[in-house]
Coordinates of C-alpha atoms in Angstrom, one line a residue:
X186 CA 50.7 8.4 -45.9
X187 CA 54.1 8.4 -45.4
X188 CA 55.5 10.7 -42.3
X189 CA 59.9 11.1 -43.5
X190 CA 60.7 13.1 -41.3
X191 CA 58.8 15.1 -38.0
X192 CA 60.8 17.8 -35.6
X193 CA 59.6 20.4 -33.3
X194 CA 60.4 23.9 -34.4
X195 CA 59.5 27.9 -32.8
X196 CA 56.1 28.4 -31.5
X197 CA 55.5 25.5 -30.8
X198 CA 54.7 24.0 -34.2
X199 CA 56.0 21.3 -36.0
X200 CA 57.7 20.4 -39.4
X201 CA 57.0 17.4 -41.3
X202 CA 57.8 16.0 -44.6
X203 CA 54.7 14.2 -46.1
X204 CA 54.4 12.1 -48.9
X205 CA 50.7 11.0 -49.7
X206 CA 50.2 7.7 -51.4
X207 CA 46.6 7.8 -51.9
X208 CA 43.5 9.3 -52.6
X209 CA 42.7 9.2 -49.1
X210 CA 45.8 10.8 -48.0
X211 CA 44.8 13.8 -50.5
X212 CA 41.7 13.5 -48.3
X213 CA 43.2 13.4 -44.7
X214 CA 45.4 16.3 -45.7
X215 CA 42.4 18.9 -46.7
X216 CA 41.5 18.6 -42.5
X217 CA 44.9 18.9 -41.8
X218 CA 45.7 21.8 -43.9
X219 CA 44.7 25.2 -42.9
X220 CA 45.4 28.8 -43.4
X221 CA 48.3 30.1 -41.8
X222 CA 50.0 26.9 -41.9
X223 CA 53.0 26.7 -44.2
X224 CA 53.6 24.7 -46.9
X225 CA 56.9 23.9 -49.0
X226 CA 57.1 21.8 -52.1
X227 CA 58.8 21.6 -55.6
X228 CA 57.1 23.3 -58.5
X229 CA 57.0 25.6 -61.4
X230 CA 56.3 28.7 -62.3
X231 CA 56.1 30.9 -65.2
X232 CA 59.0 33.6 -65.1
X233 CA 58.9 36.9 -68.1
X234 CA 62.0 37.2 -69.4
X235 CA 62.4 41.1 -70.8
X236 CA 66.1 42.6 -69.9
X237 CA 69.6 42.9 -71.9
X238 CA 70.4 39.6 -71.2
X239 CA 67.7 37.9 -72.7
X240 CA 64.7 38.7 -74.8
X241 CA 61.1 37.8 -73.8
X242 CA 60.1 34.7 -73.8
X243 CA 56.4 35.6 -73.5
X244 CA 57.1 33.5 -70.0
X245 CA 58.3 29.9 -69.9
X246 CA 58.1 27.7 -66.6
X247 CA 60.8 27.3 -64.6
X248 CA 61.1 24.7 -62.0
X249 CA 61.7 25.9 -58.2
X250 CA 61.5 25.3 -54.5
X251 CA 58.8 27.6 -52.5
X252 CA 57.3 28.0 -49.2
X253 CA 54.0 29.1 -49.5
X254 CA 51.5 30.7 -46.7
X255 CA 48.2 28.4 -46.7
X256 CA 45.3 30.4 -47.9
X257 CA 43.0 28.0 -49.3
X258 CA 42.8 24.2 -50.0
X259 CA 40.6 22.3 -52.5
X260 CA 40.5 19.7 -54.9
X261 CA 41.1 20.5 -58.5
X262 CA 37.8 19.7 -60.2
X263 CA 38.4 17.1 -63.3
X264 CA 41.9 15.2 -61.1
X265 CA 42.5 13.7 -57.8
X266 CA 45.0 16.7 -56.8
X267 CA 45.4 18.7 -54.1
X268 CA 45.6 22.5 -54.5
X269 CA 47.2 24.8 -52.1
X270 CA 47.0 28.1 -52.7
X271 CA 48.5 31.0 -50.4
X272 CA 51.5 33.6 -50.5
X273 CA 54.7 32.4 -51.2
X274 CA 57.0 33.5 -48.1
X275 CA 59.9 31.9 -49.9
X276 CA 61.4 30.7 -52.8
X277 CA 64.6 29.6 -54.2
X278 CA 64.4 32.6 -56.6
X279 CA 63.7 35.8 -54.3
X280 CA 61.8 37.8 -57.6
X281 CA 59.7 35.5 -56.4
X282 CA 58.5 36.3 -53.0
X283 CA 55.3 37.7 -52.1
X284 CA 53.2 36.6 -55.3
X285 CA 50.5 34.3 -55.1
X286 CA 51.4 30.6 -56.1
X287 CA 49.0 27.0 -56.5
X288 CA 50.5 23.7 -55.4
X289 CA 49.0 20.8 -57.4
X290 CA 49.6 17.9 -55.0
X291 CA 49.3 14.3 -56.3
X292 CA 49.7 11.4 -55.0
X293 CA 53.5 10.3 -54.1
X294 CA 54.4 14.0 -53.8
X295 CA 56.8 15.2 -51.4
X296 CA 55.5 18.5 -49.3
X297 CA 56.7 20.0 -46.2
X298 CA 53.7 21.3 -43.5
X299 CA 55.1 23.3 -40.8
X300 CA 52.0 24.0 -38.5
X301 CA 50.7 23.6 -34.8
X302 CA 49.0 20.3 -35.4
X303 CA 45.3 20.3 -33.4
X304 CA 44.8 16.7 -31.9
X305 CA 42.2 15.5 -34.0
X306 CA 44.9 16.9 -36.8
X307 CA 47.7 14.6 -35.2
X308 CA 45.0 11.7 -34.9
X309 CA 44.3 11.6 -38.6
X310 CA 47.7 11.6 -39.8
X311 CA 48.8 9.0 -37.6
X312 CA 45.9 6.9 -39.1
X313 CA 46.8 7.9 -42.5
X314 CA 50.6 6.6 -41.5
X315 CA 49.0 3.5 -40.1
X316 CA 47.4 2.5 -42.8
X317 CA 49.9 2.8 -45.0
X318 CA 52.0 0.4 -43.2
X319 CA 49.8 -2.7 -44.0
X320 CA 50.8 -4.3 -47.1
X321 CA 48.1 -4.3 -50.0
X322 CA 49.6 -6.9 -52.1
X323 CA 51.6 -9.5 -51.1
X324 CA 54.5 -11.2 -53.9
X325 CA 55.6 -14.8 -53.4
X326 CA 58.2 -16.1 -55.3
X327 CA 59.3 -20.0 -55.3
X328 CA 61.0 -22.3 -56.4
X329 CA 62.5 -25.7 -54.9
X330 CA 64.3 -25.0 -51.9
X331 CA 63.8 -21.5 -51.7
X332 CA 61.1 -18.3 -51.2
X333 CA 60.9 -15.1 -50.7
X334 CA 58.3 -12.6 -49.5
X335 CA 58.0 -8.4 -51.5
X336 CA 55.4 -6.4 -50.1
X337 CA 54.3 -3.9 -52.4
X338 CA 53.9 -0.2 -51.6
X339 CA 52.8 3.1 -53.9
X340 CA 56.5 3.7 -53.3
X341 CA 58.4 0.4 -54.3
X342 CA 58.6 -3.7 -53.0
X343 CA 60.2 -4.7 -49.8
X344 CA 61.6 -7.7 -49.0
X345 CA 60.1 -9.2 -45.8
X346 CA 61.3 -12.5 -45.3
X347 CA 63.5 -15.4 -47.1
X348 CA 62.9 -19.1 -46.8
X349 CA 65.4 -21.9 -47.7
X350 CA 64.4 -25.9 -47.5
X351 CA 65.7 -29.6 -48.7
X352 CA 64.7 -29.7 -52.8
X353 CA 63.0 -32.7 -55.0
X354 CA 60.4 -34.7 -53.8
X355 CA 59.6 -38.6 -52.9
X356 CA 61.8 -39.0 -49.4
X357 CA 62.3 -35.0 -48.9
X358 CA 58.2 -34.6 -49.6
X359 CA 57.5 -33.5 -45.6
X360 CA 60.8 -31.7 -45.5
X361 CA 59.7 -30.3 -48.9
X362 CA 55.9 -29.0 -47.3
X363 CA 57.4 -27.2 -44.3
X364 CA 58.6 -24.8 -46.6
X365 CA 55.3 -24.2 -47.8
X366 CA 53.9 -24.0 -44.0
X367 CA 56.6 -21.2 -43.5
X368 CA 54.7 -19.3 -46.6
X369 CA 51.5 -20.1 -45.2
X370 CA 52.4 -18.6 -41.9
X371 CA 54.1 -15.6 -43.1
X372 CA 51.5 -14.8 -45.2
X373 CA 49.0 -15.3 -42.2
X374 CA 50.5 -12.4 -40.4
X375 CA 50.3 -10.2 -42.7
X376 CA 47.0 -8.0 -43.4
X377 CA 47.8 -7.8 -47.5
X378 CA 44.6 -7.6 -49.3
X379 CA 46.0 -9.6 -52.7
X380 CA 48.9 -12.5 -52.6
X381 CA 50.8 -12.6 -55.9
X382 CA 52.5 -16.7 -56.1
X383 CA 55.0 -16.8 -58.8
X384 CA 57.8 -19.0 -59.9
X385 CA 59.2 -21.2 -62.6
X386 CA 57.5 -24.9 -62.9
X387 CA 55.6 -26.3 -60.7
X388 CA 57.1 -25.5 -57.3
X389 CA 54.6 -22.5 -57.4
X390 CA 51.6 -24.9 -58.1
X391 CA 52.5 -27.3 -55.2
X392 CA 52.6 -24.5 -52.9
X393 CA 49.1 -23.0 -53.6
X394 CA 47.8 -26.3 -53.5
X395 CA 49.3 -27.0 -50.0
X396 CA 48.1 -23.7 -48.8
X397 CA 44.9 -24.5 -50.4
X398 CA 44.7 -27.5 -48.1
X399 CA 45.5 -26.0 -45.4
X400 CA 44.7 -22.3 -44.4
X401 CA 41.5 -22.0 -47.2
X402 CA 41.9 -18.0 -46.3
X403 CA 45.0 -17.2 -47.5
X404 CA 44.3 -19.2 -50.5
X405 CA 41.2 -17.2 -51.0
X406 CA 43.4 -14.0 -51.9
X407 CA 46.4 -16.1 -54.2
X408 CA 46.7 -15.3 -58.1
X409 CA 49.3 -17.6 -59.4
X410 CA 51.6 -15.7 -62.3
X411 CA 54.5 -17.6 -64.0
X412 CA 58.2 -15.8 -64.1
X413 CA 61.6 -17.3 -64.8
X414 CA 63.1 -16.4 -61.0
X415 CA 62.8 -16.1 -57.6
X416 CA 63.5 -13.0 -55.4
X417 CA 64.0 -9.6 -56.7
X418 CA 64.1 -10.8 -60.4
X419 CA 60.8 -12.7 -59.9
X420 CA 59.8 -9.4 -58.5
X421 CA 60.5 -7.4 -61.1
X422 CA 59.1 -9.6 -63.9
X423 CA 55.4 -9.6 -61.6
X424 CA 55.6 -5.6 -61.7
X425 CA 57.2 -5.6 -65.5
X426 CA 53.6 -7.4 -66.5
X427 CA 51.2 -5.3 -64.5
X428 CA 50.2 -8.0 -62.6
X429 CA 49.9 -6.2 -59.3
X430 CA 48.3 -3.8 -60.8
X431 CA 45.7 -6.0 -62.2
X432 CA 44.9 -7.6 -58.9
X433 CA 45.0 -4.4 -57.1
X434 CA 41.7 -3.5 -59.5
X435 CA 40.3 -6.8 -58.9
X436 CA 40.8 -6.5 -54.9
X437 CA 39.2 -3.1 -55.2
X438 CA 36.1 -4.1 -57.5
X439 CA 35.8 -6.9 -55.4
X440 CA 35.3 -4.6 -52.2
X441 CA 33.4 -2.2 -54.0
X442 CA 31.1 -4.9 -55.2
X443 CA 30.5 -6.3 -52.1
X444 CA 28.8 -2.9 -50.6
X445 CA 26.7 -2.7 -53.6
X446 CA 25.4 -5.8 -53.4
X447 CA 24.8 -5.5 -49.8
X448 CA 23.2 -2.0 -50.3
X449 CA 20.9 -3.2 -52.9
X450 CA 20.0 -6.4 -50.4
X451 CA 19.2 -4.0 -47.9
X452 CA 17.2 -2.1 -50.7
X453 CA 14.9 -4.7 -51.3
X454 CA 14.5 -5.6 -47.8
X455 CA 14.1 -2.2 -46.7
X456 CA 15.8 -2.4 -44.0
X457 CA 18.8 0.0 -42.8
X458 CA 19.9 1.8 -46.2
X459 CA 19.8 5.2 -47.5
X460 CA 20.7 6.3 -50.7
X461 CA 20.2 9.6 -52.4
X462 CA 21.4 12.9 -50.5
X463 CA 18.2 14.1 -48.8
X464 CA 17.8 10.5 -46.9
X465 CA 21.8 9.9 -46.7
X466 CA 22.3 13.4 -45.0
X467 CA 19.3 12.5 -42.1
X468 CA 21.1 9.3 -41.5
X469 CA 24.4 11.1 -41.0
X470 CA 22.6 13.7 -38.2
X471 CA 21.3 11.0 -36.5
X472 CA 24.8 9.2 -36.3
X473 CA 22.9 6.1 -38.3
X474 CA 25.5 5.5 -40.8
X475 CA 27.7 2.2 -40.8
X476 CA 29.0 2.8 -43.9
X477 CA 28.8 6.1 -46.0
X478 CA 29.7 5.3 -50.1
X479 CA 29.9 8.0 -52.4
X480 CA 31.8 8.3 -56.2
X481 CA 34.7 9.9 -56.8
X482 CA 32.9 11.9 -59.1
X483 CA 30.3 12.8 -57.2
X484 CA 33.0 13.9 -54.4
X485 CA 34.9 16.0 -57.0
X486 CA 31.7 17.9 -58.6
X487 CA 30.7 19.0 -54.9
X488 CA 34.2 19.7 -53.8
X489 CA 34.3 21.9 -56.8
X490 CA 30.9 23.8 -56.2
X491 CA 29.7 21.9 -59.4
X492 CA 27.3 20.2 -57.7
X493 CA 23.7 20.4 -56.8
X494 CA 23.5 19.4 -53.4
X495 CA 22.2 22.2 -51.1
X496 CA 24.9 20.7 -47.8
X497 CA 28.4 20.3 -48.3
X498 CA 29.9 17.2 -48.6
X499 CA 32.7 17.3 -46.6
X500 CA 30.5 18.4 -43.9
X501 CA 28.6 14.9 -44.8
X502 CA 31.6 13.2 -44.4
X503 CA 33.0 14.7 -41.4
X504 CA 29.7 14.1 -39.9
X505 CA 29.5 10.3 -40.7
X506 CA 33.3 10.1 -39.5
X507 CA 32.9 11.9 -35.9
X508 CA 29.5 9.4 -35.1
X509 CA 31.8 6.5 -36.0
X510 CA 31.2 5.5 -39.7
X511 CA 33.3 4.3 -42.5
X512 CA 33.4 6.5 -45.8
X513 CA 34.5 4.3 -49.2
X514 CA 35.0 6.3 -52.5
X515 CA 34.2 4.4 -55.4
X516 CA 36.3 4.5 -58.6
X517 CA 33.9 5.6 -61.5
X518 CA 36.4 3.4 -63.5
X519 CA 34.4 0.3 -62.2
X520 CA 30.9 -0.6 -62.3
X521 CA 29.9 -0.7 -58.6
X522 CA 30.9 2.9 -59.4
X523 CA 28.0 3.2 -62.3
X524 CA 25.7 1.8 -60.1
X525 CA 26.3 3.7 -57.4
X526 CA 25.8 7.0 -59.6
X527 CA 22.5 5.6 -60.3
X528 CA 20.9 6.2 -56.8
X529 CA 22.7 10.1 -56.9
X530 CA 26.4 8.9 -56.5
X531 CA 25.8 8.4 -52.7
X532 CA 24.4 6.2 -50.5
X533 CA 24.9 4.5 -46.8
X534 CA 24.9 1.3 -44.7
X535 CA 22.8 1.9 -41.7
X536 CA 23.5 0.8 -38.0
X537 CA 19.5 1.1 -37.9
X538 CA 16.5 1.4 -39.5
X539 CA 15.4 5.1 -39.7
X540 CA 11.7 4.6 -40.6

């Protein structure tokens, strides 16, 4: 989540301009979110047209600016959307005001919340902001006698640092590898969950190789891409082939994968798993859950009332939360995903054995 701006306004509320960058922040938002609380954002609507001026138009859409008064907030049921229903208070055309008006959210959407944020509220966002902040893929680009380090955001690259050194190899080979240890040691302070090592030649392959040799971790998370250049045009030919994109799924699958294989370890142990809703929502009452893994689709389908669980999920969710447990959605895109939907789209990590 990104917070742009925050200011204390009447009645001891406060305005801020939110931008959310993920599914999650879609999530955080529907606890933040309440009625009463007022929400402004770009959107459309669709406007008759029936007077001298102009003939019907059976109603076309016309883009606009309103502030609407919160009344409900759901997810849609077949997107990962937010929708805000509520009067709208005001709007940048005044024909407008007092009808009732949806906001589909989505991720990297501007809104405005102007609310009195509750702790646990204030908590959650400044988590969501947090978390944001750590880099999820990191790009290197070298070449001899020079690097530089993007991070990558939902919203665009940043540069965060620039490296120069002696070039060629033979006599300048020590001066040549503490470039390579300032990579390493950059790249050791950040938390990115994917590195991205591109380049032309083989400057690029010395460096992984030396990081290789010498901090195994960091090497660990390195995909080596070729370009033509360093720095922002080395960046832009990474993002032009969608390789960031590719290891983002990757890094995700890879996480996802992980749980199910642990889950289905634990299975066959029996030993501190749940799975299934009856058994996952007894874990959650007695605070049991480590980890609470559910699909998005599953999440959706209950969200939406689709579902056939008799408790609500978000209560399930809020539950595992509060007692201290993690919650991962799983993209049905993936097959962790498939599995997962096998044992009723939801399952659990235990701190204990229940039975």
């Amino acid at each position: 989540m990104r917070i742009t701006s925050q200011q204390h306004v009447e009645g001891g509320k406060e305005r801020l301009t939110l931008v959310p960058e993920h599914l999650d922040d879609l999530w955080h938002l529907t606890y933040v979110l309440e009625p009463g609380d007022l929400v402004s954002a770009d959107t459309t609507r669709r406007i008759q047209r029936n007077d001298d001026q102009m003939r019907d138009t059976g109603g076309e859409r016309e883009p606009m600016r309103v502030t609407i008064a919160v009344e409900d907030v759901e997810f849609h049921k077949f997107a990962n959307r937010l929708r805000v229903g509520g009067e709208i208070t005001w709007a940048s055309r005044e024909d407008q005001l007092g009808h009732h008006h949806t906001l589909n959210v989505e991720e990297h959407d501007e809104i405005e919340v102007e609310k009195v944020l509750k702790a646990d509220q204030r908590e959650r966002l400044e988590e969501a902001e947090e978390s944001s902040e750590n880099p999820d893929v990191a790009i290197v680009t070298v070449e001899e006698g020079e690097a530089h380090i993007h991070t990558v955001a939902q919203y665009g690259t940043e540069e965060r640092a620039t490296f120069t050194g002696p070039t060629g190899k033979g006599e300048f080979a020590r001066a040549r590898s503490e470039l390579f240890s300032q990579i390493a040691d950059a790249l050791s302070r950040m938390d990115a969950d994917a590195i991205i090592l591109a380049g032309p030649g083989f400057t690029k392959q010395d460096a992984y190789e030396y990081i290789e040799e010498n901090t195994q971790d960091i090497a660990e998370l390195i995909t080596v891409v070729d370009t033509s250049g360093v720095g922002d045009r080395g960046v832009h030919e990474v993002l032009k082939r969608g390789a960031v994109e590719d290891v983002q799924a990757e890094t995700r699958i890879a996480r996802e994968a992980e749980l199910i294989d642990e889950l289905t370890r634990r299975m066959a142990e029996g030993t501190k798993a749940a799975y299934g809703i009856e058994a996952v929502e007894e874990a959650a009452e007695f605070g049991a859950i480590e980890t609470l893994l559910i699909t998005d689709e599953r999440l959706r389908e209950e969200r939406a009332g689709s579902g056939d669980w008799d408790m609500d999920v978000n209560d399930l969710i809020t539950t595992a939360e509060q007692k201290g447990g993690d919650v991962v959605v799983f993209s049905s895109e993936f097959d962790p995903a498939r599995q997962l939907k096998n044992l009723g789209g939801v399952a659990a990590l235990l701190r204990y054995r229940l039975q």
